[in-house]
XYZ file of C-alpha atoms in Angstrom:
498
model
C 5.874 -48.481 2.702
C 7.570 -46.559 5.482
C 10.893 -47.710 6.827
C 10.755 -47.716 10.637
C 14.111 -47.327 12.351
C 15.120 -49.995 14.837
C 16.353 -47.282 17.179
C 16.082 -43.551 17.288
C 19.576 -42.410 16.525
C 23.066 -43.389 15.588
C 24.400 -42.948 19.120
C 24.263 -45.629 21.786
C 22.065 -45.282 24.826
C 19.133 -43.599 23.072
C 15.614 -44.644 23.895
C 13.693 -47.020 21.653
C 10.366 -46.020 20.130
C 8.293 -47.799 22.752
C 10.391 -47.124 25.840
C 8.853 -44.704 28.358
C 11.177 -42.275 30.138
C 9.712 -42.473 33.618
C 11.705 -39.461 34.795
C 9.870 -37.365 32.189
C 6.468 -38.476 33.395
C 4.083 -35.571 33.845
C 0.936 -35.426 35.962
C -2.388 -35.429 34.154
C -5.961 -34.759 35.205
C -8.987 -37.014 35.159
C -11.817 -34.555 34.555
C -15.549 -35.190 34.550
C -16.464 -33.296 31.405
C -20.090 -34.306 31.652
C -20.488 -31.410 34.077
C -19.574 -28.895 31.351
C -22.091 -27.410 28.958
C -22.064 -28.560 25.339
C -20.301 -26.127 23.031
C -22.540 -23.395 21.669
C -21.711 -23.774 17.985
C -24.488 -23.494 15.378
C -25.305 -26.856 13.831
C -25.011 -25.261 10.373
C -21.362 -24.352 10.971
C -18.995 -27.367 10.878
C -16.193 -27.331 13.433
C -13.853 -29.546 11.381
C -12.694 -28.001 8.128
C -10.523 -29.426 5.347
C -7.540 -29.662 7.700
C -8.904 -30.219 11.197
C -10.141 -27.445 13.478
C -8.580 -24.057 12.830
C -9.206 -20.453 13.851
C -8.197 -17.465 15.926
C -6.803 -18.242 19.363
C -9.086 -16.885 22.075
C -12.047 -16.779 19.697
C -12.352 -20.192 18.055
C -9.351 -21.953 19.574
C -9.511 -21.817 23.384
C -8.242 -24.000 26.209
C -11.831 -25.010 26.899
C -12.356 -26.139 23.321
C -9.073 -28.093 23.296
C -10.069 -29.783 26.568
C -13.454 -30.815 25.140
C -11.927 -31.937 21.851
C -9.256 -33.955 23.637
C -11.782 -35.760 25.798
C -14.197 -36.686 23.028
C -11.445 -37.467 20.537
C -9.982 -39.768 23.173
C -13.329 -41.510 23.607
C -13.647 -41.991 19.842
C -10.057 -43.268 19.496
C -10.575 -45.734 22.362
C -13.887 -46.952 20.926
C -12.272 -47.601 17.543
C -8.890 -49.017 18.564
C -8.950 -49.768 22.283
C -6.772 -48.021 24.830
C -3.286 -46.998 23.810
C -1.034 -44.019 23.238
C -1.736 -40.782 21.385
C 1.229 -38.906 19.890
C 0.916 -35.117 20.277
C 3.141 -32.592 18.511
C 3.082 -28.830 18.070
C 4.508 -25.982 16.044
C 6.204 -22.885 17.449
C 3.149 -20.652 18.012
C 2.899 -19.006 21.408
C -0.489 -20.643 21.951
C 0.650 -24.169 21.097
C 1.861 -25.106 24.578
C -1.380 -23.922 26.157
C -3.454 -25.917 23.681
C -1.198 -28.967 24.100
C -1.730 -28.895 27.876
C -5.500 -28.621 27.499
C -5.664 -31.296 24.801
C -3.536 -33.628 26.921
C -5.813 -33.079 29.918
C -8.803 -34.079 27.810
C -7.120 -37.131 26.315
C -5.916 -38.408 29.671
C -9.363 -37.735 31.162
C -10.646 -40.140 28.502
C -8.275 -42.769 29.901
C -5.574 -42.591 27.214
C -1.803 -42.291 27.440
C -0.264 -39.230 25.770
C 3.235 -38.941 24.305
C 3.963 -35.254 23.860
C 6.934 -34.892 21.510
C 6.979 -31.085 21.574
C 8.121 -29.032 18.571
C 8.040 -31.083 15.371
C 6.687 -31.056 11.817
C 3.179 -32.383 11.269
C 4.460 -35.382 9.241
C 6.594 -36.347 12.233
C 3.397 -37.052 14.195
C 1.955 -39.064 11.298
C 5.170 -41.083 11.011
C 5.443 -41.778 14.749
C 1.839 -42.948 14.997
C 2.403 -45.508 12.246
C 5.914 -46.502 13.387
C 5.159 -46.976 17.085
C 1.744 -48.616 16.905
C 0.025 -45.704 18.668
C -3.744 -45.589 18.266
C -3.721 -42.024 16.966
C -2.028 -38.659 16.870
C -2.740 -34.962 17.150
C -0.868 -31.941 15.807
C -1.319 -28.443 17.153
C -0.693 -26.069 14.268
C -2.382 -23.675 11.874
C 0.018 -24.549 9.056
C 0.670 -21.460 6.899
C -1.726 -19.199 8.827
C -0.506 -16.129 10.782
C 0.765 -16.346 14.395
C -2.587 -15.471 15.981
C -4.253 -18.574 14.552
C -3.875 -22.173 15.611
C -5.454 -25.530 14.939
C -5.953 -29.144 15.940
C -5.597 -31.953 13.418
C -5.842 -35.669 14.119
C -4.365 -38.836 12.652
C -5.688 -42.380 12.757
C -3.622 -45.438 13.727
C -2.397 -45.811 10.130
C -0.821 -42.333 10.207
C -3.369 -40.950 7.763
C -5.537 -37.985 8.639
C -8.491 -39.055 10.745
C -11.411 -40.347 8.702
C -14.364 -38.046 8.091
C -16.686 -40.391 9.963
C -14.516 -40.223 13.093
C -14.316 -36.427 12.856
C -18.106 -36.291 12.672
C -18.371 -38.517 15.749
C -16.087 -36.187 17.697
C -17.981 -33.122 16.548
C -21.359 -34.599 17.416
C -20.147 -35.502 20.908
C -18.685 -32.015 21.344
C -22.035 -30.454 20.590
C -24.236 -32.806 22.605
C -21.930 -34.550 25.135
C -23.309 -37.891 24.041
C -21.513 -40.730 22.274
C -23.857 -43.726 22.131
C -22.642 -47.180 23.075
C -19.556 -46.217 25.054
C -18.595 -47.735 28.358
C -17.836 -45.287 31.201
C -14.223 -44.177 31.591
C -12.469 -46.035 34.380
C -9.311 -44.367 35.609
C -7.247 -41.678 33.991
C -4.462 -41.917 31.498
C -0.979 -40.450 31.947
C 1.123 -37.983 30.008
C 4.796 -38.379 29.050
C 7.165 -35.859 27.521
C 8.843 -37.687 24.599
C 10.945 -35.182 22.561
C 13.542 -37.870 21.822
C 11.076 -39.549 19.458
C 11.607 -36.767 16.916
C 15.061 -38.180 16.240
C 13.454 -41.398 14.988
C 11.543 -39.363 12.422
C 14.734 -37.601 11.290
C 16.526 -40.921 10.840
C 13.606 -42.260 8.788
C 13.959 -39.326 6.367
C 17.625 -40.146 5.821
C 16.826 -43.816 5.305
C 14.466 -43.053 2.408
C 17.473 -41.755 0.467
C 19.766 -44.531 1.621
C 17.319 -47.145 0.324
C 17.767 -45.683 -3.163
C 21.437 -46.706 -3.009
C 22.755 -43.148 -3.105
C 25.240 -43.614 -0.250
C 25.571 -41.987 3.160
C 26.028 -38.408 1.879
C 23.927 -38.152 -1.294
C 23.721 -34.341 -1.102
C 27.469 -33.719 -0.819
C 28.498 -30.740 -2.931
C 25.072 -29.083 -3.017
C 24.609 -25.591 -1.614
C 21.026 -25.260 -0.407
C 19.071 -22.372 1.141
C 16.358 -23.411 3.623
C 13.607 -21.095 4.872
C 11.974 -22.773 7.872
C 9.517 -19.905 8.499
C 10.370 -19.622 12.240
C 8.326 -22.805 12.508
C 8.198 -26.537 13.133
C 11.025 -27.546 10.776
C 13.596 -25.140 12.255
C 15.556 -27.912 13.984
C 14.913 -31.009 11.875
C 15.296 -29.810 8.267
C 18.736 -28.133 8.446
C 20.137 -30.965 10.589
C 19.061 -33.663 8.122
C 20.299 -31.753 5.070
C 23.680 -31.237 6.700
C 23.954 -34.876 7.806
C 23.380 -35.895 4.192
C 26.229 -33.672 3.010
C 24.602 -30.427 1.875
C 25.963 -26.987 2.691
C 23.005 -25.191 4.272
C 22.241 -21.472 4.369
C 19.421 -21.046 6.868
C 16.725 -18.366 6.829
C 14.226 -17.744 9.648
C 15.798 -20.693 11.391
C 14.671 -20.487 15.014
C 11.264 -21.433 16.447
C 9.520 -18.087 17.018
C 5.833 -17.912 17.896
C 5.614 -14.184 17.201
C 7.003 -14.457 13.663
C 5.955 -17.872 12.336
C 4.983 -17.453 8.647
C 5.331 -13.649 8.802
C 6.767 -12.545 5.440
C 8.621 -15.835 5.119
C 8.156 -19.498 4.372
C 6.226 -21.066 1.506
C 3.701 -18.218 1.266
C 6.338 -15.461 1.033
C 9.229 -16.504 -1.201
C 10.924 -13.140 -1.770
C 13.702 -13.595 0.796
C 14.389 -17.162 -0.358
C 14.684 -16.110 -3.993
C 17.057 -13.289 -3.067
C 19.205 -15.544 -0.861
C 19.575 -18.253 -3.523
C 20.802 -15.685 -6.047
C 23.020 -13.836 -3.536
C 24.763 -17.001 -2.296
C 24.841 -18.617 -5.746
C 23.129 -21.649 -4.264
C 22.067 -24.622 -6.337
C 18.496 -24.389 -5.118
C 16.354 -23.349 -2.156
C 13.348 -24.616 -0.246
C 10.681 -22.826 1.793
C 8.476 -24.698 4.255
C 5.214 -23.605 5.806
C 4.758 -23.328 9.574
C 4.215 -27.038 10.190
C 6.433 -28.263 7.322
C 3.931 -30.546 5.626
C 4.430 -28.601 2.415
C 7.355 -27.071 0.556
C 8.077 -24.890 -2.465
C 11.419 -24.736 -4.246
C 13.439 -22.037 -5.990
C 15.966 -22.765 -8.740
C 19.414 -21.206 -9.095
C 17.974 -18.236 -10.989
C 15.459 -17.486 -8.259
C 12.472 -18.891 -10.151
C 9.671 -20.538 -8.163
C 9.320 -24.304 -8.588
C 5.862 -25.107 -7.211
C 4.035 -28.351 -6.582
C 3.122 -28.830 -10.249
C 6.807 -28.858 -11.241
C 7.767 -31.072 -8.320
C 5.097 -33.619 -9.271
C 6.235 -33.505 -12.900
C 9.924 -34.086 -12.069
C 9.308 -36.734 -9.429
C 6.715 -38.390 -11.660
C 9.239 -38.678 -14.510
C 11.787 -40.259 -12.172
C 9.365 -42.751 -10.632
C 7.979 -43.676 -14.036
C 11.464 -44.372 -15.417
C 12.027 -46.889 -12.613
C 8.565 -48.449 -13.011
C 7.283 -47.053 -9.698
C 4.361 -45.014 -11.036
C 1.283 -47.201 -11.582
C -0.515 -46.412 -14.860
C 1.795 -43.380 -15.274
C -0.739 -41.554 -13.098
C -0.321 -38.530 -10.873
C -3.151 -37.350 -8.614
C -3.536 -33.602 -8.158
C -6.350 -31.118 -7.558
C -8.512 -28.762 -9.587
C -5.817 -26.123 -8.975
C -3.180 -27.975 -11.054
C -2.016 -25.830 -13.965
C -3.204 -26.700 -17.470
C 0.355 -26.381 -18.752
C 1.447 -29.147 -16.354
C -1.491 -31.368 -17.237
C -1.021 -31.100 -20.995
C 2.757 -31.615 -20.783
C 2.272 -34.743 -18.654
C -0.384 -36.074 -21.034
C 1.936 -35.427 -23.989
C 4.392 -37.848 -22.366
C 1.670 -40.479 -22.137
C 0.869 -39.809 -18.498
C -2.489 -39.428 -16.777
C -3.543 -36.700 -14.351
C -6.483 -37.231 -12.007
C -7.939 -34.120 -10.371
C -9.662 -33.996 -6.977
C -11.140 -31.268 -4.805
C -8.613 -28.968 -3.120
C -7.138 -30.524 0.009
C -4.486 -33.175 0.565
C -7.044 -35.452 2.230
C -8.913 -35.726 -1.093
C -5.685 -36.372 -2.988
C -4.678 -39.042 -0.506
C -8.089 -40.719 -0.612
C -7.949 -40.972 -4.401
C -4.439 -42.401 -4.191
C -5.412 -45.014 -1.605
C -8.677 -45.948 -3.321
C -7.040 -46.501 -6.710
C -3.562 -47.662 -5.745
C -1.639 -44.626 -7.046
C 1.682 -43.664 -5.493
C 2.274 -39.966 -6.242
C 0.006 -36.991 -5.763
C -0.169 -33.517 -4.361
C -1.110 -29.911 -4.683
C 0.271 -26.907 -6.511
C 0.794 -25.300 -3.090
C 3.572 -27.811 -2.366
C 1.773 -30.489 -0.356
C 3.193 -33.627 -2.021
C 2.473 -37.248 -1.103
C 4.627 -40.163 -2.235
C 3.476 -43.458 -0.767
C 6.791 -45.129 -1.541
C 8.371 -43.177 1.308
C 5.765 -41.774 3.706
C 2.228 -42.070 5.018
C 1.550 -38.327 4.723
C 2.622 -35.215 2.878
C 6.055 -34.176 4.129
C 7.850 -30.988 3.076
C 11.253 -32.051 4.377
C 11.045 -35.448 2.670
C 10.044 -33.853 -0.633
C 12.861 -31.287 -0.422
C 15.429 -34.013 0.296
C 14.313 -36.115 -2.641
C 14.161 -33.218 -5.100
C 17.648 -32.127 -4.009
C 18.907 -35.696 -4.379
C 17.369 -36.037 -7.846
C 19.146 -32.862 -8.927
C 22.451 -34.022 -7.439
C 22.292 -37.542 -8.833
C 21.246 -36.362 -12.310
C 24.257 -34.087 -12.653
C 21.931 -31.368 -13.956
C 20.842 -28.115 -12.355
C 17.270 -27.548 -11.262
C 17.287 -24.584 -13.657
C 17.850 -26.903 -16.621
C 15.113 -29.235 -15.386
C 12.661 -26.329 -15.352
C 13.786 -25.068 -18.773
C 13.171 -28.510 -20.313
C 9.788 -29.127 -18.666
C 6.731 -27.010 -19.533
C 5.335 -23.498 -19.728
C 2.674 -22.751 -17.167
C -0.543 -21.094 -18.262
C -1.003 -17.679 -16.650
C -2.999 -18.260 -13.484
C -4.240 -15.670 -11.005
C -5.647 -16.380 -7.562
C -7.480 -13.616 -5.708
C -8.597 -14.017 -2.093
C -11.706 -12.112 -1.055
C -12.128 -11.873 2.708
C -15.575 -12.965 3.896
C -15.767 -13.029 7.696
C -19.306 -14.438 7.913
C -18.697 -18.190 7.817
C -22.236 -19.133 6.784
C -22.155 -16.697 3.848
C -18.680 -17.896 2.914
C -19.547 -21.596 2.912
C -22.891 -20.937 1.195
C -21.527 -18.696 -1.565
C -23.072 -20.904 -4.258
C -26.510 -19.721 -3.126
C -25.640 -16.162 -4.185
C -27.200 -15.718 -7.641
C -25.120 -12.687 -8.762
C -21.921 -14.630 -8.107
C -22.997 -17.828 -9.895
C -24.362 -15.808 -12.829
C -21.067 -13.929 -13.187
C -19.135 -17.234 -13.173
C -21.432 -18.720 -15.831
C -20.978 -15.646 -18.023
C -17.185 -15.824 -17.696
C -17.079 -19.546 -18.478
C -19.236 -19.043 -21.580
C -17.056 -16.256 -22.930
C -13.764 -18.030 -22.175
C -14.816 -21.400 -23.584
C -11.895 -23.829 -23.978
C -9.356 -21.007 -23.726
C -9.326 -21.112 -19.936
C -11.013 -22.181 -16.745
C -12.412 -20.705 -13.531
C -12.473 -22.060 -10.002
C -14.274 -20.324 -7.124
C -14.266 -21.932 -3.691
C -14.472 -21.170 -0.007
C -11.188 -21.778 1.793
C -11.289 -24.514 4.382
C -8.470 -22.939 6.402
C -8.931 -19.141 6.164
C -11.938 -16.732 6.134
C -11.649 -16.101 2.401
C -13.269 -17.062 -0.883
C -10.646 -17.923 -3.472
C -11.189 -16.872 -7.087
C -8.846 -18.574 -9.559
C -8.746 -17.831 -13.280
C -6.412 -19.556 -15.725
C -6.042 -18.998 -19.479
C -3.508 -18.931 -22.285
C -3.618 -15.108 -22.372
C -2.594 -13.091 -19.311
C -4.915 -10.168 -20.161
C -7.906 -12.499 -20.167
C -6.869 -13.895 -16.791
C -6.565 -10.444 -15.195
C -9.869 -9.239 -16.640
C -11.985 -12.096 -15.340
C -10.174 -12.494 -12.024
C -10.733 -8.831 -11.190
C -14.328 -8.890 -12.353
C -15.300 -12.034 -10.442
C -13.498 -10.942 -7.281
C -15.383 -7.624 -7.427
C -18.702 -9.444 -7.672
C -17.848 -11.705 -4.715
C -16.697 -8.701 -2.680
C -19.841 -6.719 -3.527
C -22.362 -9.420 -2.675
C -20.727 -11.494 0.060
C -18.220 -9.361 2.022
């Protein structure tokens, strides 16, 4: 599905994907981690959430934890795939280099080779794992979270997020320092600094448009605003858009660990909306900190979220017979307006639990090609092995350009979203947060709301897998009804769980 470039760039003399720059070789440590105490984490509290391990740096995410995780992840990777290379990337957070060093020490202590590519989007790691034949990958990022957080997420040899079973093996070994059936580690691995590999990922993005027959500069004539959130896409996204012919206006366009995601990016669209209107741009895109998701803004400054992107891309793929069973996979958060409009066209929408891993699993299990989340995490298996904000932005921009229509007109001719309100209630106690369904006042309030709303709306309450919050979502045809029940349910959650 993914087109792997023969070489990394268009200039001569660049390194191939499997060449090792010996002059960039870095020393690594072979540590006996059996002398360290198992991590003191309650068995009832899972370390891996919906998107890897994530938390506050210095509290949850420490160098010691990254060292342990690297070692035991390395043992699990080696047991499953044999010895080989692990691709490691990072976002711009101040803590990312520290965690990368510790993770690399653990991986090399497990006898594996590490290719550290430095600053890059999360989907770059997924792509490079699949394209180079590495046995796995790791990304150091907390996605859309604030600068003080960070995280570790892993990819299997197919470029997909590491299977649940493998995550559980790593977590069990972390807790008990035992992984049955493994041979002792003999010798240490080595670490290499491989930033030039990122260029191969950039070229692959361009090739996905070229394979559609749209020429070398399919975005020529488009004026596009990009908000890279001071994060991982700051170098790649504007360069690729410009190479494909777009005029780029860049916001928050340098890697900055102090400001990543702060009042910018896909969770704060105000500056993007203002810039699109001010510069009379055709459209704009905002990425999150690790650029695996994206939201768009049309020429009038209106938000075009993942539901709209799936709808537009789904129409295009269906018209070219590339959408099996006219089916899109999304989550329980997908808007009812989107679902009913897609069904009216004869399409099918399958809903999963929130999280791109659940969307991807449903797609792989059933052979579907397009899926994603309202938050802008979109997966199209025709072009990539993972969700990729830059890829999605390029294709949406190209669809607009090639159609000869504005994104504004696409939105006007699509569907009306049902009013939907999401309230986040902060619950610091993780056990209470994850066990919220055991709280009778909360479940009784939800049941009462569902009874009174009937078919006129729906309610979704869930614990976030990435932040210390419980999310309360209410959706209905009438905005007043949405506000009433969202406020009431959030108050009950706050009263009994905060």
